PDB file of C-alpha atoms in Angstrom:
ATOM      1  CA  UNK A   1      82.342   6.966-115.950  1.00  0.00           C
ATOM      2  CA  UNK A   2      78.943   7.670-114.417  1.00  0.00           C
ATOM      3  CA  UNK A   3      78.164  11.232-113.393  1.00  0.00           C
ATOM      4  CA  UNK A   4      77.158  11.599-109.740  1.00  0.00           C
ATOM      5  CA  UNK A   5      75.404  14.574-108.154  1.00  0.00           C
ATOM      6  CA  UNK A   6      75.846  15.120-104.407  1.00  0.00           C
ATOM      7  CA  UNK A   7      73.688  17.902-102.922  1.00  0.00           C
ATOM      8  CA  UNK A   8      75.342  19.598 -99.952  1.00  0.00           C
ATOM      9  CA  UNK A   9      73.207  19.960 -96.850  1.00  0.00           C
ATOM     10  CA  UNK A  10      75.364  22.931 -95.843  1.00  0.00           C
ATOM     11  CA  UNK A  11      72.899  24.902 -97.971  1.00  0.00           C
ATOM     12  CA  UNK A  12      69.826  23.142 -96.559  1.00  0.00           C
ATOM     13  CA  UNK A  13      67.600  24.183 -93.672  1.00  0.00           C
ATOM     14  CA  UNK A  14      69.311  22.646 -90.625  1.00  0.00           C
ATOM     15  CA  UNK A  15      66.012  22.650 -88.709  1.00  0.00           C
ATOM     16  CA  UNK A  16      64.492  20.351 -91.350  1.00  0.00           C
ATOM     17  CA  UNK A  17      67.339  18.049 -92.356  1.00  0.00           C
ATOM     18  CA  UNK A  18      65.248  14.896 -92.719  1.00  0.00           C
ATOM     19  CA  UNK A  19      62.805  16.700 -95.023  1.00  0.00           C
ATOM     20  CA  UNK A  20      65.642  18.379 -96.926  1.00  0.00           C
ATOM     21  CA  UNK A  21      67.256  14.978 -97.510  1.00  0.00           C
ATOM     22  CA  UNK A  22      64.001  13.723 -99.061  1.00  0.00           C
ATOM     23  CA  UNK A  23      63.710  16.875-101.194  1.00  0.00           C
ATOM     24  CA  UNK A  24      66.678  15.829-103.355  1.00  0.00           C
ATOM     25  CA  UNK A  25      65.241  12.526-104.516  1.00  0.00           C
ATOM     26  CA  UNK A  26      67.379  11.135-107.310  1.00  0.00           C
ATOM     27  CA  UNK A  27      70.669  12.388-105.858  1.00  0.00           C
ATOM     28  CA  UNK A  28      73.477   9.838-105.726  1.00  0.00           C
ATOM     29  CA  UNK A  29      74.810  10.910-102.335  1.00  0.00           C
ATOM     30  CA  UNK A  30      74.043  13.476 -99.668  1.00  0.00           C
ATOM     31  CA  UNK A  31      77.138  15.578 -99.018  1.00  0.00           C
ATOM     32  CA  UNK A  32      77.631  16.385 -95.338  1.00  0.00           C
ATOM     33  CA  UNK A  33      80.117  19.150 -94.482  1.00  0.00           C
ATOM     34  CA  UNK A  34      81.662  18.726 -91.040  1.00  0.00           C
ATOM     35  CA  UNK A  35      83.536  21.834 -89.824  1.00  0.00           C
ATOM     36  CA  UNK A  36      85.218  22.300 -86.450  1.00  0.00           C
ATOM     37  CA  UNK A  37      86.004  26.048 -86.343  1.00  0.00           C
ATOM     38  CA  UNK A  38      89.709  25.154 -86.187  1.00  0.00           C
ATOM     39  CA  UNK A  39      90.762  23.704 -89.543  1.00  0.00           C
ATOM     40  CA  UNK A  40      88.248  26.066 -91.131  1.00  0.00           C
ATOM     41  CA  UNK A  41      86.648  29.211 -89.653  1.00  0.00           C
ATOM     42  CA  UNK A  42      83.163  27.773 -89.289  1.00  0.00           C
ATOM     43  CA  UNK A  43      81.297  25.292 -87.107  1.00  0.00           C
ATOM     44  CA  UNK A  44      78.616  23.012 -88.505  1.00  0.00           C
ATOM     45  CA  UNK A  45      77.667  19.557 -87.235  1.00  0.00           C
ATOM     46  CA  UNK A  46      79.192  16.367 -85.903  1.00  0.00           C
ATOM     47  CA  UNK A  47      78.744  12.666 -85.253  1.00  0.00           C
ATOM     48  CA  UNK A  48      75.304  12.810 -83.539  1.00  0.00           C
ATOM     49  CA  UNK A  49      73.714  14.677 -86.451  1.00  0.00           C
ATOM     50  CA  UNK A  50      75.262  12.260 -88.952  1.00  0.00           C
ATOM     51  CA  UNK A  51      73.833   9.351 -86.951  1.00  0.00           C
ATOM     52  CA  UNK A  52      70.374  10.929 -87.031  1.00  0.00           C
ATOM     53  CA  UNK A  53      70.597  11.775 -90.711  1.00  0.00           C
ATOM     54  CA  UNK A  54      71.696   8.238 -91.590  1.00  0.00           C
ATOM     55  CA  UNK A  55      68.536   6.927 -89.932  1.00  0.00           C
ATOM     56  CA  UNK A  56      66.347   9.472 -91.734  1.00  0.00           C
ATOM     57  CA  UNK A  57      67.403   8.857 -95.343  1.00  0.00           C
ATOM     58  CA  UNK A  58      68.195   5.983 -97.688  1.00  0.00           C
ATOM     59  CA  UNK A  59      70.547   8.211 -99.695  1.00  0.00           C
ATOM     60  CA  UNK A  60      74.140   7.326 -98.744  1.00  0.00           C
ATOM     61  CA  UNK A  61      76.060   9.963 -96.828  1.00  0.00           C
ATOM     62  CA  UNK A  62      79.280  11.473 -98.178  1.00  0.00           C
ATOM     63  CA  UNK A  63      80.946  13.122 -95.156  1.00  0.00           C
ATOM     64  CA  UNK A  64      83.537  15.794 -95.886  1.00  0.00           C
ATOM     65  CA  UNK A  65      85.612  16.379 -92.752  1.00  0.00           C
ATOM     66  CA  UNK A  66      87.060  19.889 -92.637  1.00  0.00           C
ATOM     67  CA  UNK A  67      88.510  19.272 -89.205  1.00  0.00           C
ATOM     68  CA  UNK A  68      91.769  18.957 -87.330  1.00  0.00           C
ATOM     69  CA  UNK A  69      92.975  15.495 -86.339  1.00  0.00           C
ATOM     70  CA  UNK A  70      90.914  13.464 -88.826  1.00  0.00           C
ATOM     71  CA  UNK A  71      93.087  10.462 -87.964  1.00  0.00           C
ATOM     72  CA  UNK A  72      91.222  10.318 -84.664  1.00  0.00           C
ATOM     73  CA  UNK A  73      87.729  11.335 -85.741  1.00  0.00           C
ATOM     74  CA  UNK A  74      87.169   9.991 -89.274  1.00  0.00           C
ATOM     75  CA  UNK A  75      86.514   6.367 -88.212  1.00  0.00           C
ATOM     76  CA  UNK A  76      83.712   7.566 -85.936  1.00  0.00           C
ATOM     77  CA  UNK A  77      81.854   8.972 -88.946  1.00  0.00           C
ATOM     78  CA  UNK A  78      81.910   5.543 -90.584  1.00  0.00           C
ATOM     79  CA  UNK A  79      80.463   4.098 -87.388  1.00  0.00           C
ATOM     80  CA  UNK A  80      77.841   6.870 -87.412  1.00  0.00           C
ATOM     81  CA  UNK A  81      76.596   5.727 -90.819  1.00  0.00           C
ATOM     82  CA  UNK A  82      78.669   7.523 -93.468  1.00  0.00           C
ATOM     83  CA  UNK A  83      79.248   5.472 -96.616  1.00  0.00           C
ATOM     84  CA  UNK A  84      82.094   7.720 -97.780  1.00  0.00           C
ATOM     85  CA  UNK A  85      84.448   9.759 -95.595  1.00  0.00           C
ATOM     86  CA  UNK A  86      86.720  12.492 -96.930  1.00  0.00           C
ATOM     87  CA  UNK A  87      89.646  13.818 -94.907  1.00  0.00           C
ATOM     88  CA  UNK A  88      91.914  16.725 -95.792  1.00  0.00           C
ATOM     89  CA  UNK A  89      95.489  15.733 -96.516  1.00  0.00           C
ATOM     90  CA  UNK A  90      96.609  19.039 -94.981  1.00  0.00           C
ATOM     91  CA  UNK A  91      95.205  17.891 -91.627  1.00  0.00           C
ATOM     92  CA  UNK A  92      96.010  14.169 -91.678  1.00  0.00           C
ATOM     93  CA  UNK A  93      99.076  12.867 -89.845  1.00  0.00           C
ATOM     94  CA  UNK A  94      99.100   9.503 -91.629  1.00  0.00           C
ATOM     95  CA  UNK A  95      96.859   9.644 -94.710  1.00  0.00           C
ATOM     96  CA  UNK A  96      97.591   6.125 -95.978  1.00  0.00           C
ATOM     97  CA  UNK A  97      96.898   4.548 -92.610  1.00  0.00           C
ATOM     98  CA  UNK A  98      93.729   6.622 -92.260  1.00  0.00           C
ATOM     99  CA  UNK A  99      92.454   5.701 -95.739  1.00  0.00           C
ATOM    100  CA  UNK A 100      93.033   2.021 -94.977  1.00  0.00           C
ATOM    101  CA  UNK A 101      91.208   2.309 -91.652  1.00  0.00           C
ATOM    102  CA  UNK A 102      88.202   3.977 -93.307  1.00  0.00           C
ATOM    103  CA  UNK A 103      88.089   1.217 -95.917  1.00  0.00           C
ATOM    104  CA  UNK A 104      88.519  -1.503 -93.283  1.00  0.00           C
ATOM    105  CA  UNK A 105      85.453  -0.161 -91.472  1.00  0.00           C
ATOM    106  CA  UNK A 106      83.412  -0.497 -94.644  1.00  0.00           C
ATOM    107  CA  UNK A 107      83.287   3.007 -96.149  1.00  0.00           C
ATOM    108  CA  UNK A 108      84.849   4.579 -99.203  1.00  0.00           C
ATOM    109  CA  UNK A 109      88.003   6.523 -98.417  1.00  0.00           C
ATOM    110  CA  UNK A 110      88.451   9.959 -99.939  1.00  0.00           C
ATOM    111  CA  UNK A 111      91.143  12.611 -99.676  1.00  0.00           C
ATOM    112  CA  UNK A 112      90.568  16.341-100.186  1.00  0.00           C
ATOM    113  CA  UNK A 113      92.961  19.026-101.392  1.00  0.00           C
ATOM    114  CA  UNK A 114      92.554  22.720-100.632  1.00  0.00           C
ATOM    115  CA  UNK A 115      93.001  25.041-103.638  1.00  0.00           C
ATOM    116  CA  UNK A 116      96.667  25.775-102.900  1.00  0.00           C
ATOM    117  CA  UNK A 117      97.592  22.106-102.358  1.00  0.00           C
ATOM    118  CA  UNK A 118      99.022  20.443-105.483  1.00  0.00           C
ATOM    119  CA  UNK A 119      98.097  16.899-106.446  1.00  0.00           C
ATOM    120  CA  UNK A 120     101.528  15.803-107.674  1.00  0.00           C
ATOM    121  CA  UNK A 121     103.162  15.090-104.259  1.00  0.00           C
ATOM    122  CA  UNK A 122     100.345  12.642-103.501  1.00  0.00           C
ATOM    123  CA  UNK A 123     100.434  10.630-106.724  1.00  0.00           C
ATOM    124  CA  UNK A 124     101.667   7.506-104.927  1.00  0.00           C
ATOM    125  CA  UNK A 125      98.716   7.663-102.499  1.00  0.00           C
ATOM    126  CA  UNK A 126      96.039   7.476-105.181  1.00  0.00           C
ATOM    127  CA  UNK A 127      95.712   3.654-105.176  1.00  0.00           C
ATOM    128  CA  UNK A 128      94.813   3.855-101.470  1.00  0.00           C
ATOM    129  CA  UNK A 129      91.746   5.992-102.231  1.00  0.00           C
ATOM    130  CA  UNK A 130      88.275   5.560-103.650  1.00  0.00           C
ATOM    131  CA  UNK A 131      87.795   9.274-104.379  1.00  0.00           C
ATOM    132  CA  UNK A 132      89.877  12.423-104.630  1.00  0.00           C
ATOM    133  CA  UNK A 133      88.241  15.784-103.874  1.00  0.00           C
ATOM    134  CA  UNK A 134      89.595  18.915-105.517  1.00  0.00           C
ATOM    135  CA  UNK A 135      88.199  21.934-103.675  1.00  0.00           C
ATOM    136  CA  UNK A 136      87.102  24.652-106.091  1.00  0.00           C
ATOM    137  CA  UNK A 137      86.693  27.217-103.291  1.00  0.00           C
ATOM    138  CA  UNK A 138      88.512  27.712-100.007  1.00  0.00           C
ATOM    139  CA  UNK A 139      86.843  25.325 -97.552  1.00  0.00           C
ATOM    140  CA  UNK A 140      84.813  26.743 -94.721  1.00  0.00           C
ATOM    141  CA  UNK A 141      81.746  28.453 -96.143  1.00  0.00           C
ATOM    142  CA  UNK A 142      78.981  27.709 -98.617  1.00  0.00           C
ATOM    143  CA  UNK A 143      77.922  30.020-101.414  1.00  0.00           C
ATOM    144  CA  UNK A 144      81.416  31.011-102.579  1.00  0.00           C
ATOM    145  CA  UNK A 145      82.271  31.801-106.188  1.00  0.00           C
ATOM    146  CA  UNK A 146      83.868  29.023-108.236  1.00  0.00           C
ATOM    147  CA  UNK A 147      87.643  29.281-108.655  1.00  0.00           C
ATOM    148  CA  UNK A 148      88.211  28.585-112.336  1.00  0.00           C
ATOM    149  CA  UNK A 149      91.975  28.478-111.739  1.00  0.00           C
ATOM    150  CA  UNK A 150      91.334  24.991-110.328  1.00  0.00           C
ATOM    151  CA  UNK A 151      90.379  23.601-113.748  1.00  0.00           C
ATOM    152  CA  UNK A 152      93.995  22.794-114.750  1.00  0.00           C
ATOM    153  CA  UNK A 153      94.445  20.991-111.424  1.00  0.00           C
ATOM    154  CA  UNK A 154      91.349  18.899-112.128  1.00  0.00           C
ATOM    155  CA  UNK A 155      92.800  18.023-115.544  1.00  0.00           C
ATOM    156  CA  UNK A 156      96.168  17.040-114.054  1.00  0.00           C
ATOM    157  CA  UNK A 157      94.448  14.904-111.455  1.00  0.00           C
ATOM    158  CA  UNK A 158      92.395  13.098-114.107  1.00  0.00           C
ATOM    159  CA  UNK A 159      95.603  12.477-116.084  1.00  0.00           C
ATOM    160  CA  UNK A 160      97.235  10.880-113.030  1.00  0.00           C
ATOM    161  CA  UNK A 161      94.183   8.691-112.448  1.00  0.00           C
ATOM    162  CA  UNK A 162      94.335   7.513-116.070  1.00  0.00           C
ATOM    163  CA  UNK A 163      98.111   7.040-115.892  1.00  0.00           C
ATOM    164  CA  UNK A 164      97.703   4.519-113.086  1.00  0.00           C
ATOM    165  CA  UNK A 165      94.572   2.897-114.512  1.00  0.00           C
ATOM    166  CA  UNK A 166      92.566   3.586-111.360  1.00  0.00           C
ATOM    167  CA  UNK A 167      88.793   3.448-110.859  1.00  0.00           C
ATOM    168  CA  UNK A 168      89.069   6.564-108.715  1.00  0.00           C
ATOM    169  CA  UNK A 169      86.217   9.061-108.527  1.00  0.00           C
ATOM    170  CA  UNK A 170      87.186  12.706-108.965  1.00  0.00           C
ATOM    171  CA  UNK A 171      84.959  15.050-106.988  1.00  0.00           C
ATOM    172  CA  UNK A 172      84.685  18.837-107.122  1.00  0.00           C
ATOM    173  CA  UNK A 173      83.170  20.945-104.361  1.00  0.00           C
ATOM    174  CA  UNK A 174      82.615  24.687-104.280  1.00  0.00           C
ATOM    175  CA  UNK A 175      80.652  26.995-106.545  1.00  0.00           C
ATOM    176  CA  UNK A 176      79.334  24.121-108.664  1.00  0.00           C
ATOM    177  CA  UNK A 177      76.241  25.312-110.527  1.00  0.00           C
ATOM    178  CA  UNK A 178      74.578  25.318-113.929  1.00  0.00           C
ATOM    179  CA  UNK A 179      77.182  27.845-115.117  1.00  0.00           C
ATOM    180  CA  UNK A 180      80.267  25.876-113.933  1.00  0.00           C
ATOM    181  CA  UNK A 181      79.434  22.156-113.918  1.00  0.00           C
ATOM    182  CA  UNK A 182      80.163  21.654-117.622  1.00  0.00           C
ATOM    183  CA  UNK A 183      83.654  23.119-117.228  1.00  0.00           C
ATOM    184  CA  UNK A 184      84.310  20.746-114.337  1.00  0.00           C
ATOM    185  CA  UNK A 185      83.067  17.732-116.288  1.00  0.00           C
ATOM    186  CA  UNK A 186      85.140  18.679-119.324  1.00  0.00           C
ATOM    187  CA  UNK A 187      88.227  18.958-117.101  1.00  0.00           C
ATOM    188  CA  UNK A 188      87.736  15.458-115.690  1.00  0.00           C
ATOM    189  CA  UNK A 189      85.438  15.566-112.662  1.00  0.00           C
ATOM    190  CA  UNK A 190      82.708  12.945-112.394  1.00  0.00           C
ATOM    191  CA  UNK A 191      81.307  13.618-108.891  1.00  0.00           C
ATOM    192  CA  UNK A 192      79.789  17.048-108.285  1.00  0.00           C
ATOM    193  CA  UNK A 193      78.905  18.632-104.951  1.00  0.00           C
ATOM    194  CA  UNK A 194      76.264  21.335-105.336  1.00  0.00           C
ATOM    195  CA  UNK A 195      74.857  23.321-102.441  1.00  0.00           C
ATOM    196  CA  UNK A 196      72.990  26.542-103.159  1.00  0.00           C
ATOM    197  CA  UNK A 197      72.510  25.484-106.812  1.00  0.00           C
ATOM    198  CA  UNK A 198      70.281  22.687-105.505  1.00  0.00           C
ATOM    199  CA  UNK A 199      68.829  23.880-102.222  1.00  0.00           C
ATOM    200  CA  UNK A 200      68.400  27.436-103.479  1.00  0.00           C
ATOM    201  CA  UNK A 201      66.189  26.189-106.309  1.00  0.00           C
ATOM    202  CA  UNK A 202      62.399  26.103-106.088  1.00  0.00           C
ATOM    203  CA  UNK A 203      62.510  22.382-106.906  1.00  0.00           C
ATOM    204  CA  UNK A 204      65.721  20.808-105.535  1.00  0.00           C
ATOM    205  CA  UNK A 205      65.058  17.409-107.125  1.00  0.00           C
ATOM    206  CA  UNK A 206      64.625  19.014-110.546  1.00  0.00           C
ATOM    207  CA  UNK A 207      67.845  20.988-109.980  1.00  0.00           C
ATOM    208  CA  UNK A 208      69.654  17.689-109.383  1.00  0.00           C
ATOM    209  CA  UNK A 209      68.246  16.259-112.615  1.00  0.00           C
ATOM    210  CA  UNK A 210      69.189  19.368-114.606  1.00  0.00           C
ATOM    211  CA  UNK A 211      72.749  19.405-113.276  1.00  0.00           C
ATOM    212  CA  UNK A 212      73.109  15.706-114.081  1.00  0.00           C
ATOM    213  CA  UNK A 213      71.934  16.286-117.647  1.00  0.00           C
ATOM    214  CA  UNK A 214      74.454  19.088-118.125  1.00  0.00           C
ATOM    215  CA  UNK A 215      77.320  17.093-116.653  1.00  0.00           C
ATOM    216  CA  UNK A 216      76.503  13.992-118.690  1.00  0.00           C
ATOM    217  CA  UNK A 217      76.397  15.995-121.932  1.00  0.00           C
ATOM    218  CA  UNK A 218      79.751  17.645-121.168  1.00  0.00           C
ATOM    219  CA  UNK A 219      81.321  14.324-120.169  1.00  0.00           C
ATOM    220  CA  UNK A 220      80.192  12.668-123.389  1.00  0.00           C
ATOM    221  CA  UNK A 221      82.166  15.266-125.364  1.00  0.00           C
ATOM    222  CA  UNK A 222      85.196  15.450-123.040  1.00  0.00           C
ATOM    223  CA  UNK A 223      88.497  14.188-124.422  1.00  0.00           C
ATOM    224  CA  UNK A 224      89.391  12.386-121.179  1.00  0.00           C
ATOM    225  CA  UNK A 225      86.152  10.373-121.260  1.00  0.00           C
ATOM    226  CA  UNK A 226      86.400   9.578-124.944  1.00  0.00           C
ATOM    227  CA  UNK A 227      89.886   8.152-124.390  1.00  0.00           C
ATOM    228  CA  UNK A 228      88.808   6.086-121.375  1.00  0.00           C
TER     229      UNK A 228
END
């Protein structure tokens, strides 16, 4: 499974988003956090900014919707230019229908779980998804400390993916840095969202390369990858 590094523009300079997107050359995706000040206690950006960003960069956009009523709004982010759209299962009224609609519009469908939400009740939904996001902080703010109690949940999720023989990406988001990315990779994650660890570095592109190197080395030694 190929390691993917997704810098989060939540930690970028919002006045210079086009330049900040170019600063992470070599990234696989650009992670875009959409917050509505209802589902989470913060307000970030919406469809118009995603449209502008999609025109300003060739890096595909990975939109993480931390919003109420994603059933209504998620398809609009595909239309705005997102190549992957993540909705929170805690907010979705009909997650299977929503995942199918996102896919039908041409984007990858992803479902996110807050730290307190277990994966097991959603095992049957996994074939409907292209990616599963395990939050490793409470959603809503950047710069939070990594919750290492999420590592067993990442392992259980990887086991379910293997059980069903799925080509499902497993993403982690929150507190991912040089000191935590290897733990995440060892537990089973293969897509890593990094905010301040990238945009807080003097050379964001080099930070992406360094994180990738760490994650690839940890994945090569991980039992889940060796068994794959």
